[in-house]
mmCIF file of N, CA and C in Angstrom:
data_model
loop_
_atom_site.group_PDB
_atom_site.id
_atom_site.type_symbol
_atom_site.label_atom_id
_atom_site.label_comp_id
_atom_site.label_asym_id
_atom_site.label_seq_id
_atom_site.Cartn_x
_atom_site.Cartn_y
_atom_site.Cartn_z
ATOM 1 N N UNK A 231 88.294 125.755 106.349
ATOM 2 C CA UNK A 231 90.069 125.955 106.749
ATOM 3 C C UNK A 231 91.466 126.523 107.142
ATOM 4 N N UNK A 232 91.517 126.277 108.104
ATOM 5 C CA UNK A 232 93.173 126.802 108.953
ATOM 6 C C UNK A 232 94.160 126.882 107.894
ATOM 7 N N UNK A 233 95.049 127.736 107.409
ATOM 8 C CA UNK A 233 96.101 128.024 107.128
ATOM 9 C C UNK A 233 97.624 128.727 107.155
ATOM 10 N N UNK A 234 99.015 127.732 106.823
ATOM 11 C CA UNK A 234 99.565 128.744 108.059
ATOM 12 C C UNK A 234 100.897 128.758 107.148
ATOM 13 N N UNK A 235 101.810 129.802 107.242
ATOM 14 C CA UNK A 235 102.567 130.584 106.287
ATOM 15 C C UNK A 235 103.537 128.934 106.413
ATOM 16 N N UNK A 236 104.171 128.616 106.143
ATOM 17 C CA UNK A 236 105.361 127.969 105.853
ATOM 18 C C UNK A 236 107.070 128.576 104.810
ATOM 19 N N UNK A 237 108.262 128.527 105.814
ATOM 20 C CA UNK A 237 108.945 128.027 104.865
ATOM 21 C C UNK A 237 109.923 126.897 104.439
ATOM 22 N N UNK A 238 110.092 127.322 102.973
ATOM 23 C CA UNK A 238 110.287 126.219 102.542
ATOM 24 C C UNK A 238 112.530 126.879 102.001
ATOM 25 N N UNK A 239 112.742 125.320 102.471
ATOM 26 C CA UNK A 239 114.339 125.255 102.720
ATOM 27 C C UNK A 239 115.223 124.107 101.465
ATOM 28 N N UNK A 240 115.836 124.462 100.688
ATOM 29 C CA UNK A 240 117.144 124.129 99.876
ATOM 30 C C UNK A 240 116.011 123.262 98.432
ATOM 31 N N UNK A 241 116.857 123.077 97.746
ATOM 32 C CA UNK A 241 115.449 122.720 96.349
ATOM 33 C C UNK A 241 114.954 123.709 95.511
ATOM 34 N N UNK A 242 114.518 123.947 94.312
ATOM 35 C CA UNK A 242 113.918 125.358 93.409
ATOM 36 C C UNK A 242 113.488 125.971 94.344
ATOM 37 N N UNK A 243 112.815 125.044 95.622
ATOM 38 C CA UNK A 243 112.099 126.746 96.080
ATOM 39 C C UNK A 243 112.285 127.207 97.520
ATOM 40 N N UNK A 244 114.285 127.815 97.995
ATOM 41 C CA UNK A 244 114.354 127.522 98.433
ATOM 42 C C UNK A 244 114.215 129.082 99.054
ATOM 43 N N UNK A 245 113.853 129.472 99.796
ATOM 44 C CA UNK A 245 113.337 130.946 100.431
ATOM 45 C C UNK A 245 112.007 131.318 100.201
ATOM 46 N N UNK A 246 111.591 130.084 99.815
ATOM 47 C CA UNK A 246 109.756 130.756 99.455
ATOM 48 C C UNK A 246 109.244 130.607 101.089
ATOM 49 N N UNK A 247 108.311 131.578 100.580
ATOM 50 C CA UNK A 247 107.167 130.835 101.549
ATOM 51 C C UNK A 247 105.404 131.093 101.263
ATOM 52 N N UNK A 248 105.060 129.515 101.791
ATOM 53 C CA UNK A 248 103.778 129.255 101.096
ATOM 54 C C UNK A 248 103.067 129.510 101.745
ATOM 55 N N UNK A 249 101.795 129.955 101.910
ATOM 56 C CA UNK A 249 100.507 129.626 103.551
ATOM 57 C C UNK A 249 100.328 127.087 102.891
ATOM 58 N N UNK A 250 100.731 126.744 103.757
ATOM 59 C CA UNK A 250 100.022 125.478 103.986
ATOM 60 C C UNK A 250 98.833 125.171 104.770
ATOM 61 N N UNK A 251 97.938 124.453 104.310
ATOM 62 C CA UNK A 251 96.596 123.887 104.820
ATOM 63 C C UNK A 251 97.101 122.790 106.222
ATOM 64 N N UNK A 252 96.582 123.396 107.206
ATOM 65 C CA UNK A 252 96.688 122.423 108.171
ATOM 66 C C UNK A 252 96.172 121.940 108.286
ATOM 67 N N UNK A 253 96.133 120.135 108.946
ATOM 68 C CA UNK A 253 95.394 119.194 109.208
ATOM 69 C C UNK A 253 94.670 119.003 110.307
ATOM 70 N N UNK A 254 93.325 118.206 110.711
ATOM 71 C CA UNK A 254 92.728 118.129 111.481
ATOM 72 C C UNK A 254 93.125 118.269 113.282
ATOM 73 N N UNK A 255 94.536 117.326 113.781
ATOM 74 C CA UNK A 255 95.884 118.206 114.622
ATOM 75 C C UNK A 255 96.178 119.638 114.896
ATOM 76 N N UNK A 256 96.055 120.080 113.907
ATOM 77 C CA UNK A 256 96.720 121.188 114.153
ATOM 78 C C UNK A 256 97.761 121.845 113.058
ATOM 79 N N UNK A 257 98.253 120.268 112.492
ATOM 80 C CA UNK A 257 99.685 120.715 112.071
ATOM 81 C C UNK A 257 99.988 120.147 110.134
ATOM 82 N N UNK A 258 100.997 120.753 110.037
ATOM 83 C CA UNK A 258 100.828 120.947 108.515
ATOM 84 C C UNK A 258 101.198 119.089 107.527
ATOM 85 N N UNK A 259 100.556 119.041 106.587
ATOM 86 C CA UNK A 259 101.431 117.429 106.347
ATOM 87 C C UNK A 259 102.709 117.488 106.456
ATOM 88 N N UNK A 260 102.755 115.953 106.476
ATOM 89 C CA UNK A 260 104.197 115.561 107.162
ATOM 90 C C UNK A 260 105.233 115.187 105.760
ATOM 91 N N UNK A 261 104.377 115.114 104.519
ATOM 92 C CA UNK A 261 105.549 115.292 103.475
ATOM 93 C C UNK A 261 104.621 116.550 102.338
ATOM 94 N N UNK A 262 105.348 117.500 101.458
ATOM 95 C CA UNK A 262 104.444 118.047 100.301
ATOM 96 C C UNK A 262 105.129 118.394 99.428
ATOM 97 N N UNK A 263 104.471 117.559 98.376
ATOM 98 C CA UNK A 263 105.588 117.202 96.936
ATOM 99 C C UNK A 263 103.953 118.535 95.684
ATOM 100 N N UNK A 264 104.955 118.846 95.211
ATOM 101 C CA UNK A 264 104.909 119.459 94.592
ATOM 102 C C UNK A 264 104.646 119.398 92.516
ATOM 103 N N UNK A 265 104.242 119.588 91.808
ATOM 104 C CA UNK A 265 104.185 118.781 90.326
ATOM 105 C C UNK A 265 104.605 120.344 90.098
ATOM 106 N N UNK A 266 105.828 119.608 89.107
ATOM 107 C CA UNK A 266 106.861 120.712 88.218
ATOM 108 C C UNK A 266 106.754 120.177 86.794
ATOM 109 N N UNK A 267 105.467 121.003 85.904
ATOM 110 C CA UNK A 267 104.970 120.540 84.527
ATOM 111 C C UNK A 267 106.581 120.807 83.594
ATOM 112 N N UNK A 268 106.935 119.290 82.447
ATOM 113 C CA UNK A 268 107.522 119.372 81.914
ATOM 114 C C UNK A 268 107.545 120.636 81.084
ATOM 115 N N UNK A 269 108.894 121.666 80.605
ATOM 116 C CA UNK A 269 108.727 121.859 79.224
ATOM 117 C C UNK A 269 108.113 121.293 77.722
ATOM 118 N N UNK A 270 108.564 120.153 77.777
ATOM 119 C CA UNK A 270 108.161 118.802 76.632
ATOM 120 C C UNK A 270 106.734 118.363 76.660
ATOM 121 N N UNK A 271 106.410 118.387 77.448
ATOM 122 C CA UNK A 271 104.832 117.720 77.292
ATOM 123 C C UNK A 271 104.999 116.060 78.322
ATOM 124 N N UNK A 272 106.406 115.906 79.041
ATOM 125 C CA UNK A 272 105.831 115.023 79.334
ATOM 126 C C UNK A 272 105.394 114.975 80.329
ATOM 127 N N UNK A 273 105.882 113.021 81.668
ATOM 128 C CA UNK A 273 104.962 113.241 82.515
ATOM 129 C C UNK A 273 105.807 114.755 83.767
ATOM 130 N N UNK A 274 105.035 115.397 85.245
ATOM 131 C CA UNK A 274 105.579 116.754 84.905
ATOM 132 C C UNK A 274 106.268 115.484 86.259
ATOM 133 N N UNK A 275 107.192 116.622 87.162
ATOM 134 C CA UNK A 275 108.472 116.127 88.339
ATOM 135 C C UNK A 275 108.143 116.968 89.140
ATOM 136 N N UNK A 276 108.295 115.769 90.349
ATOM 137 C CA UNK A 276 107.803 115.849 91.611
ATOM 138 C C UNK A 276 108.702 116.031 92.699
ATOM 139 N N UNK A 277 108.222 117.297 92.909
ATOM 140 C CA UNK A 277 109.766 118.023 94.130
ATOM 141 C C UNK A 277 109.086 117.681 95.558
ATOM 142 N N UNK A 278 109.387 116.780 96.183
ATOM 143 C CA UNK A 278 109.376 116.485 97.782
ATOM 144 C C UNK A 278 110.046 117.314 99.090
ATOM 145 N N UNK A 279 108.802 117.649 99.609
ATOM 146 C CA UNK A 279 110.272 118.597 100.720
ATOM 147 C C UNK A 279 109.341 117.698 101.965
ATOM 148 N N UNK A 280 110.114 118.115 103.018
ATOM 149 C CA UNK A 280 110.397 117.300 104.245
ATOM 150 C C UNK A 280 109.628 118.125 105.626
ATOM 151 N N UNK A 281 108.537 118.206 106.490
ATOM 152 C CA UNK A 281 108.524 118.615 107.228
ATOM 153 C C UNK A 281 109.021 118.780 108.252
ATOM 154 N N UNK A 282 110.328 119.720 109.060
ATOM 155 C CA UNK A 282 110.468 119.527 109.959
ATOM 156 C C UNK A 282 111.056 120.147 111.196
ATOM 157 N N UNK A 283 111.005 119.980 112.344
ATOM 158 C CA UNK A 283 110.888 122.012 113.684
ATOM 159 C C UNK A 283 111.610 122.213 113.055
ATOM 160 N N UNK A 284 110.695 124.022 113.215
ATOM 161 C CA UNK A 284 111.602 125.461 112.540
ATOM 162 C C UNK A 284 112.637 125.648 114.339
ATOM 163 N N UNK A 285 112.110 125.568 114.743
ATOM 164 C CA UNK A 285 112.437 125.643 116.770
ATOM 165 C C UNK A 285 112.065 124.580 117.716
ATOM 166 N N UNK A 286 112.446 124.858 118.792
ATOM 167 C CA UNK A 286 111.884 124.337 119.968
ATOM 168 C C UNK A 286 111.726 125.280 120.991
ATOM 169 N N UNK A 287 111.247 125.480 121.817
ATOM 170 C CA UNK A 287 111.391 126.241 122.536
ATOM 171 C C UNK A 287 112.247 125.799 123.968
ATOM 172 N N UNK A 288 112.430 126.658 125.447
ATOM 173 C CA UNK A 288 113.579 126.723 125.678
ATOM 174 C C UNK A 288 112.860 125.639 127.438
ATOM 175 N N UNK A 289 112.644 125.658 127.733
ATOM 176 C CA UNK A 289 111.586 124.452 129.107
ATOM 177 C C UNK A 289 110.899 122.807 128.395
ATOM 178 N N UNK A 290 110.248 123.845 127.389
ATOM 179 C CA UNK A 290 109.497 122.087 127.380
ATOM 180 C C UNK A 290 110.465 120.649 126.604
ATOM 181 N N UNK A 291 110.191 121.947 125.711
ATOM 182 C CA UNK A 291 111.474 121.465 124.134
ATOM 183 C C UNK A 291 110.917 121.706 122.703
ATOM 184 N N UNK A 292 108.715 121.744 122.815
ATOM 185 C CA UNK A 292 107.966 121.802 122.178
ATOM 186 C C UNK A 292 108.835 122.705 120.831
ATOM 187 N N UNK A 293 108.001 122.163 119.963
ATOM 188 C CA UNK A 293 108.107 122.647 118.039
ATOM 189 C C UNK A 293 107.530 123.709 118.143
ATOM 190 N N UNK A 294 108.278 124.693 118.077
ATOM 191 C CA UNK A 294 107.671 126.763 117.870
ATOM 192 C C UNK A 294 106.746 126.926 116.385
ATOM 193 N N UNK A 295 106.874 125.833 115.414
ATOM 194 C CA UNK A 295 106.867 125.902 113.822
ATOM 195 C C UNK A 295 107.543 125.269 112.828
ATOM 196 N N UNK A 296 106.786 125.301 112.405
ATOM 197 C CA UNK A 296 107.432 123.887 110.755
ATOM 198 C C UNK A 296 108.070 124.238 109.911
ATOM 199 N N UNK A 297 109.139 124.137 109.312
ATOM 200 C CA UNK A 297 109.161 123.912 107.736
ATOM 201 C C UNK A 297 109.242 123.324 106.696
ATOM 202 N N UNK A 298 109.311 122.948 105.614
ATOM 203 C CA UNK A 298 109.781 121.943 105.236
ATOM 204 C C UNK A 298 111.377 122.522 104.301
ATOM 205 N N UNK A 299 111.982 120.887 104.184
ATOM 206 C CA UNK A 299 113.172 120.763 103.848
ATOM 207 C C UNK A 299 113.456 119.900 102.390
ATOM 208 N N UNK A 300 113.864 120.312 101.474
ATOM 209 C CA UNK A 300 113.300 119.769 100.432
ATOM 210 C C UNK A 300 114.604 117.772 100.270
ATOM 211 N N UNK A 301 113.384 117.202 100.386
ATOM 212 C CA UNK A 301 114.237 115.842 100.087
ATOM 213 C C UNK A 301 114.645 115.118 98.910
ATOM 214 N N UNK A 302 116.102 115.168 98.398
ATOM 215 C CA UNK A 302 116.486 114.920 97.691
ATOM 216 C C UNK A 302 116.159 113.818 96.636
ATOM 217 N N UNK A 303 116.060 112.641 97.533
ATOM 218 C CA UNK A 303 115.947 110.861 97.426
ATOM 219 C C UNK A 303 114.673 111.803 96.799
ATOM 220 N N UNK A 304 113.581 112.378 96.758
ATOM 221 C CA UNK A 304 112.470 111.849 96.572
ATOM 222 C C UNK A 304 110.938 111.249 97.401
ATOM 223 N N UNK A 305 110.452 110.361 96.978
ATOM 224 C CA UNK A 305 109.358 109.178 98.474
ATOM 225 C C UNK A 305 110.447 108.277 98.288
ATOM 226 N N UNK A 306 111.857 107.889 98.263
ATOM 227 C CA UNK A 306 112.268 106.972 99.119
ATOM 228 C C UNK A 306 113.211 107.082 100.339
ATOM 229 N N UNK A 307 113.294 106.814 101.479
ATOM 230 C CA UNK A 307 113.950 107.375 102.813
ATOM 231 C C UNK A 307 112.811 107.844 103.269
ATOM 232 N N UNK A 308 111.960 107.606 102.966
ATOM 233 C CA UNK A 308 110.747 108.751 104.103
ATOM 234 C C UNK A 308 110.536 108.334 105.288
ATOM 235 N N UNK A 309 111.843 106.848 105.622
ATOM 236 C CA UNK A 309 111.392 107.255 107.632
ATOM 237 C C UNK A 309 112.556 105.721 108.191
ATOM 238 N N UNK A 310 112.584 105.928 109.076
ATOM 239 C CA UNK A 310 112.359 104.804 109.547
ATOM 240 C C UNK A 310 111.540 102.836 109.042
ATOM 241 N N UNK A 311 111.288 103.265 108.659
ATOM 242 C CA UNK A 311 109.979 102.616 108.263
ATOM 243 C C UNK A 311 109.946 102.300 106.525
ATOM 244 N N UNK A 312 110.995 102.924 105.999
ATOM 245 C CA UNK A 312 110.577 103.323 105.105
ATOM 246 C C UNK A 312 109.604 102.096 103.639
ATOM 247 N N UNK A 313 107.985 103.209 103.645
ATOM 248 C CA UNK A 313 107.967 101.850 102.213
ATOM 249 C C UNK A 313 107.452 101.953 101.428
ATOM 250 N N UNK A 314 107.758 102.885 100.095
ATOM 251 C CA UNK A 314 107.350 103.353 99.248
ATOM 252 C C UNK A 314 106.735 104.541 99.776
ATOM 253 N N UNK A 315 105.470 105.447 98.596
ATOM 254 C CA UNK A 315 104.667 106.420 99.122
ATOM 255 C C UNK A 315 103.926 106.316 100.647
ATOM 256 N N UNK A 316 103.399 105.315 101.496
ATOM 257 C CA UNK A 316 103.034 105.812 102.907
ATOM 258 C C UNK A 316 104.056 105.724 103.836
ATOM 259 N N UNK A 317 104.916 105.403 103.642
ATOM 260 C CA UNK A 317 105.938 105.697 104.485
ATOM 261 C C UNK A 317 106.079 104.360 105.767
ATOM 262 N N UNK A 318 105.169 104.680 106.390
ATOM 263 C CA UNK A 318 105.115 102.602 107.254
ATOM 264 C C UNK A 318 104.660 101.657 106.947
ATOM 265 N N UNK A 319 105.845 100.615 107.231
ATOM 266 C CA UNK A 319 104.898 98.651 107.246
ATOM 267 C C UNK A 319 104.761 98.830 108.713
ATOM 268 N N UNK A 320 103.824 98.840 108.566
ATOM 269 C CA UNK A 320 102.923 98.527 109.636
ATOM 270 C C UNK A 320 102.816 95.782 110.680
ATOM 271 N N UNK A 321 103.242 95.290 111.227
ATOM 272 C CA UNK A 321 103.530 94.066 111.542
ATOM 273 C C UNK A 321 102.130 93.321 110.489
ATOM 274 N N UNK A 322 100.865 94.024 110.339
ATOM 275 C CA UNK A 322 99.950 93.327 109.807
ATOM 276 C C UNK A 322 99.720 93.228 108.036
ATOM 277 N N UNK A 323 100.668 94.130 107.808
ATOM 278 C CA UNK A 323 101.206 94.440 106.753
ATOM 279 C C UNK A 323 101.161 92.710 105.935
ATOM 280 N N UNK A 324 101.095 93.195 104.695
ATOM 281 C CA UNK A 324 101.546 91.708 103.742
ATOM 282 C C UNK A 324 102.909 91.776 103.312
ATOM 283 N N UNK A 325 103.725 90.977 103.195
ATOM 284 C CA UNK A 325 105.259 90.773 103.358
ATOM 285 C C UNK A 325 105.184 91.746 101.944
ATOM 286 N N UNK A 326 106.300 91.823 101.494
ATOM 287 C CA UNK A 326 106.125 92.456 99.774
ATOM 288 C C UNK A 326 107.628 91.384 99.251
ATOM 289 N N UNK A 327 106.749 90.698 97.576
ATOM 290 C CA UNK A 327 106.659 89.854 97.126
ATOM 291 C C UNK A 327 107.387 90.143 95.623
ATOM 292 N N UNK A 328 108.402 89.369 94.936
ATOM 293 C CA UNK A 328 108.924 89.493 93.675
ATOM 294 C C UNK A 328 107.563 89.613 92.940
ATOM 295 N N UNK A 329 108.001 90.499 91.976
ATOM 296 C CA UNK A 329 106.706 90.544 90.687
ATOM 297 C C UNK A 329 106.367 88.716 89.880
ATOM 298 N N UNK A 330 105.390 88.358 89.958
ATOM 299 C CA UNK A 330 104.860 87.477 89.275
ATOM 300 C C UNK A 330 104.911 85.891 90.520
ATOM 301 N N UNK A 331 105.567 86.821 91.395
ATOM 302 C CA UNK A 331 104.973 84.925 92.350
ATOM 303 C C UNK A 331 104.146 84.922 93.429
ATOM 304 N N UNK A 332 103.671 83.934 94.257
ATOM 305 C CA UNK A 332 102.800 83.542 94.963
ATOM 306 C C UNK A 332 103.995 83.738 96.055
ATOM 307 N N UNK A 333 103.217 84.521 97.466
ATOM 308 C CA UNK A 333 103.940 83.849 98.679
ATOM 309 C C UNK A 333 103.330 82.189 98.822
ATOM 310 N N UNK A 334 104.082 81.523 99.585
ATOM 311 C CA UNK A 334 103.952 80.311 99.679
ATOM 312 C C UNK A 334 103.515 79.656 101.427
ATOM 313 N N UNK A 335 102.699 79.566 101.862
ATOM 314 C CA UNK A 335 102.952 79.261 103.292
ATOM 315 C C UNK A 335 104.260 78.173 104.171
ATOM 316 N N UNK A 336 104.041 77.526 102.305
ATOM 317 C CA UNK A 336 105.091 76.148 103.427
ATOM 318 C C UNK A 336 106.754 76.820 103.520
ATOM 319 N N UNK A 337 107.188 76.355 104.334
ATOM 320 C CA UNK A 337 108.792 77.153 104.277
ATOM 321 C C UNK A 337 110.026 75.985 103.355
ATOM 322 N N UNK A 338 110.685 76.654 102.186
ATOM 323 C CA UNK A 338 111.304 76.168 101.559
ATOM 324 C C UNK A 338 110.600 75.548 100.610
ATOM 325 N N UNK A 339 109.275 75.725 99.945
ATOM 326 C CA UNK A 339 108.693 75.499 98.873
ATOM 327 C C UNK A 339 108.667 73.517 98.917
ATOM 328 N N UNK A 340 108.802 73.360 100.060
ATOM 329 C CA UNK A 340 108.180 71.808 100.600
ATOM 330 C C UNK A 340 107.167 71.451 100.222
ATOM 331 N N UNK A 341 106.841 70.888 99.538
ATOM 332 C CA UNK A 341 104.481 69.911 99.468
ATOM 333 C C UNK A 341 104.710 69.983 100.978
ATOM 334 N N UNK A 342 103.109 69.601 101.078
ATOM 335 C CA UNK A 342 102.030 70.243 101.998
ATOM 336 C C UNK A 342 100.964 68.881 101.327
ATOM 337 N N UNK A 343 100.404 68.618 102.466
ATOM 338 C CA UNK A 343 99.260 67.852 102.391
ATOM 339 C C UNK A 343 98.485 68.997 101.058
ATOM 340 N N UNK A 344 98.536 70.427 101.599
ATOM 341 C CA UNK A 344 97.326 70.906 100.678
ATOM 342 C C UNK A 344 97.600 71.039 98.907
ATOM 343 N N UNK A 345 98.708 71.002 99.329
ATOM 344 C CA UNK A 345 99.434 70.334 97.453
ATOM 345 C C UNK A 345 99.084 69.228 96.979
ATOM 346 N N UNK A 346 98.242 68.285 97.527
ATOM 347 C CA UNK A 346 97.399 67.057 96.678
ATOM 348 C C UNK A 346 95.739 67.319 96.650
#
């Protein structure tokens, strides 16, 4: 697999350059998670970095390369359609429900013929 030396900005990895594996499109992943083990043996802390363009070409405005910026909020606030780890909410996805409740097809909780 092909890899690219990618700089990291912000957070504990500031100023470091790591080789990051490229995907089938030739781009590094949009998010890069680094698990840091806890000294006391507890659960590891996960550092989250987001991919941003390093610079743009003059004529076409294409990205010249990529870098990772530290995301202090972690997996929350992944973008326009933030939805947890996946980051996107598709129109055909099931709506979020509160824990312990089931979605009801009848609006307002009214009874219908199927309830009898």
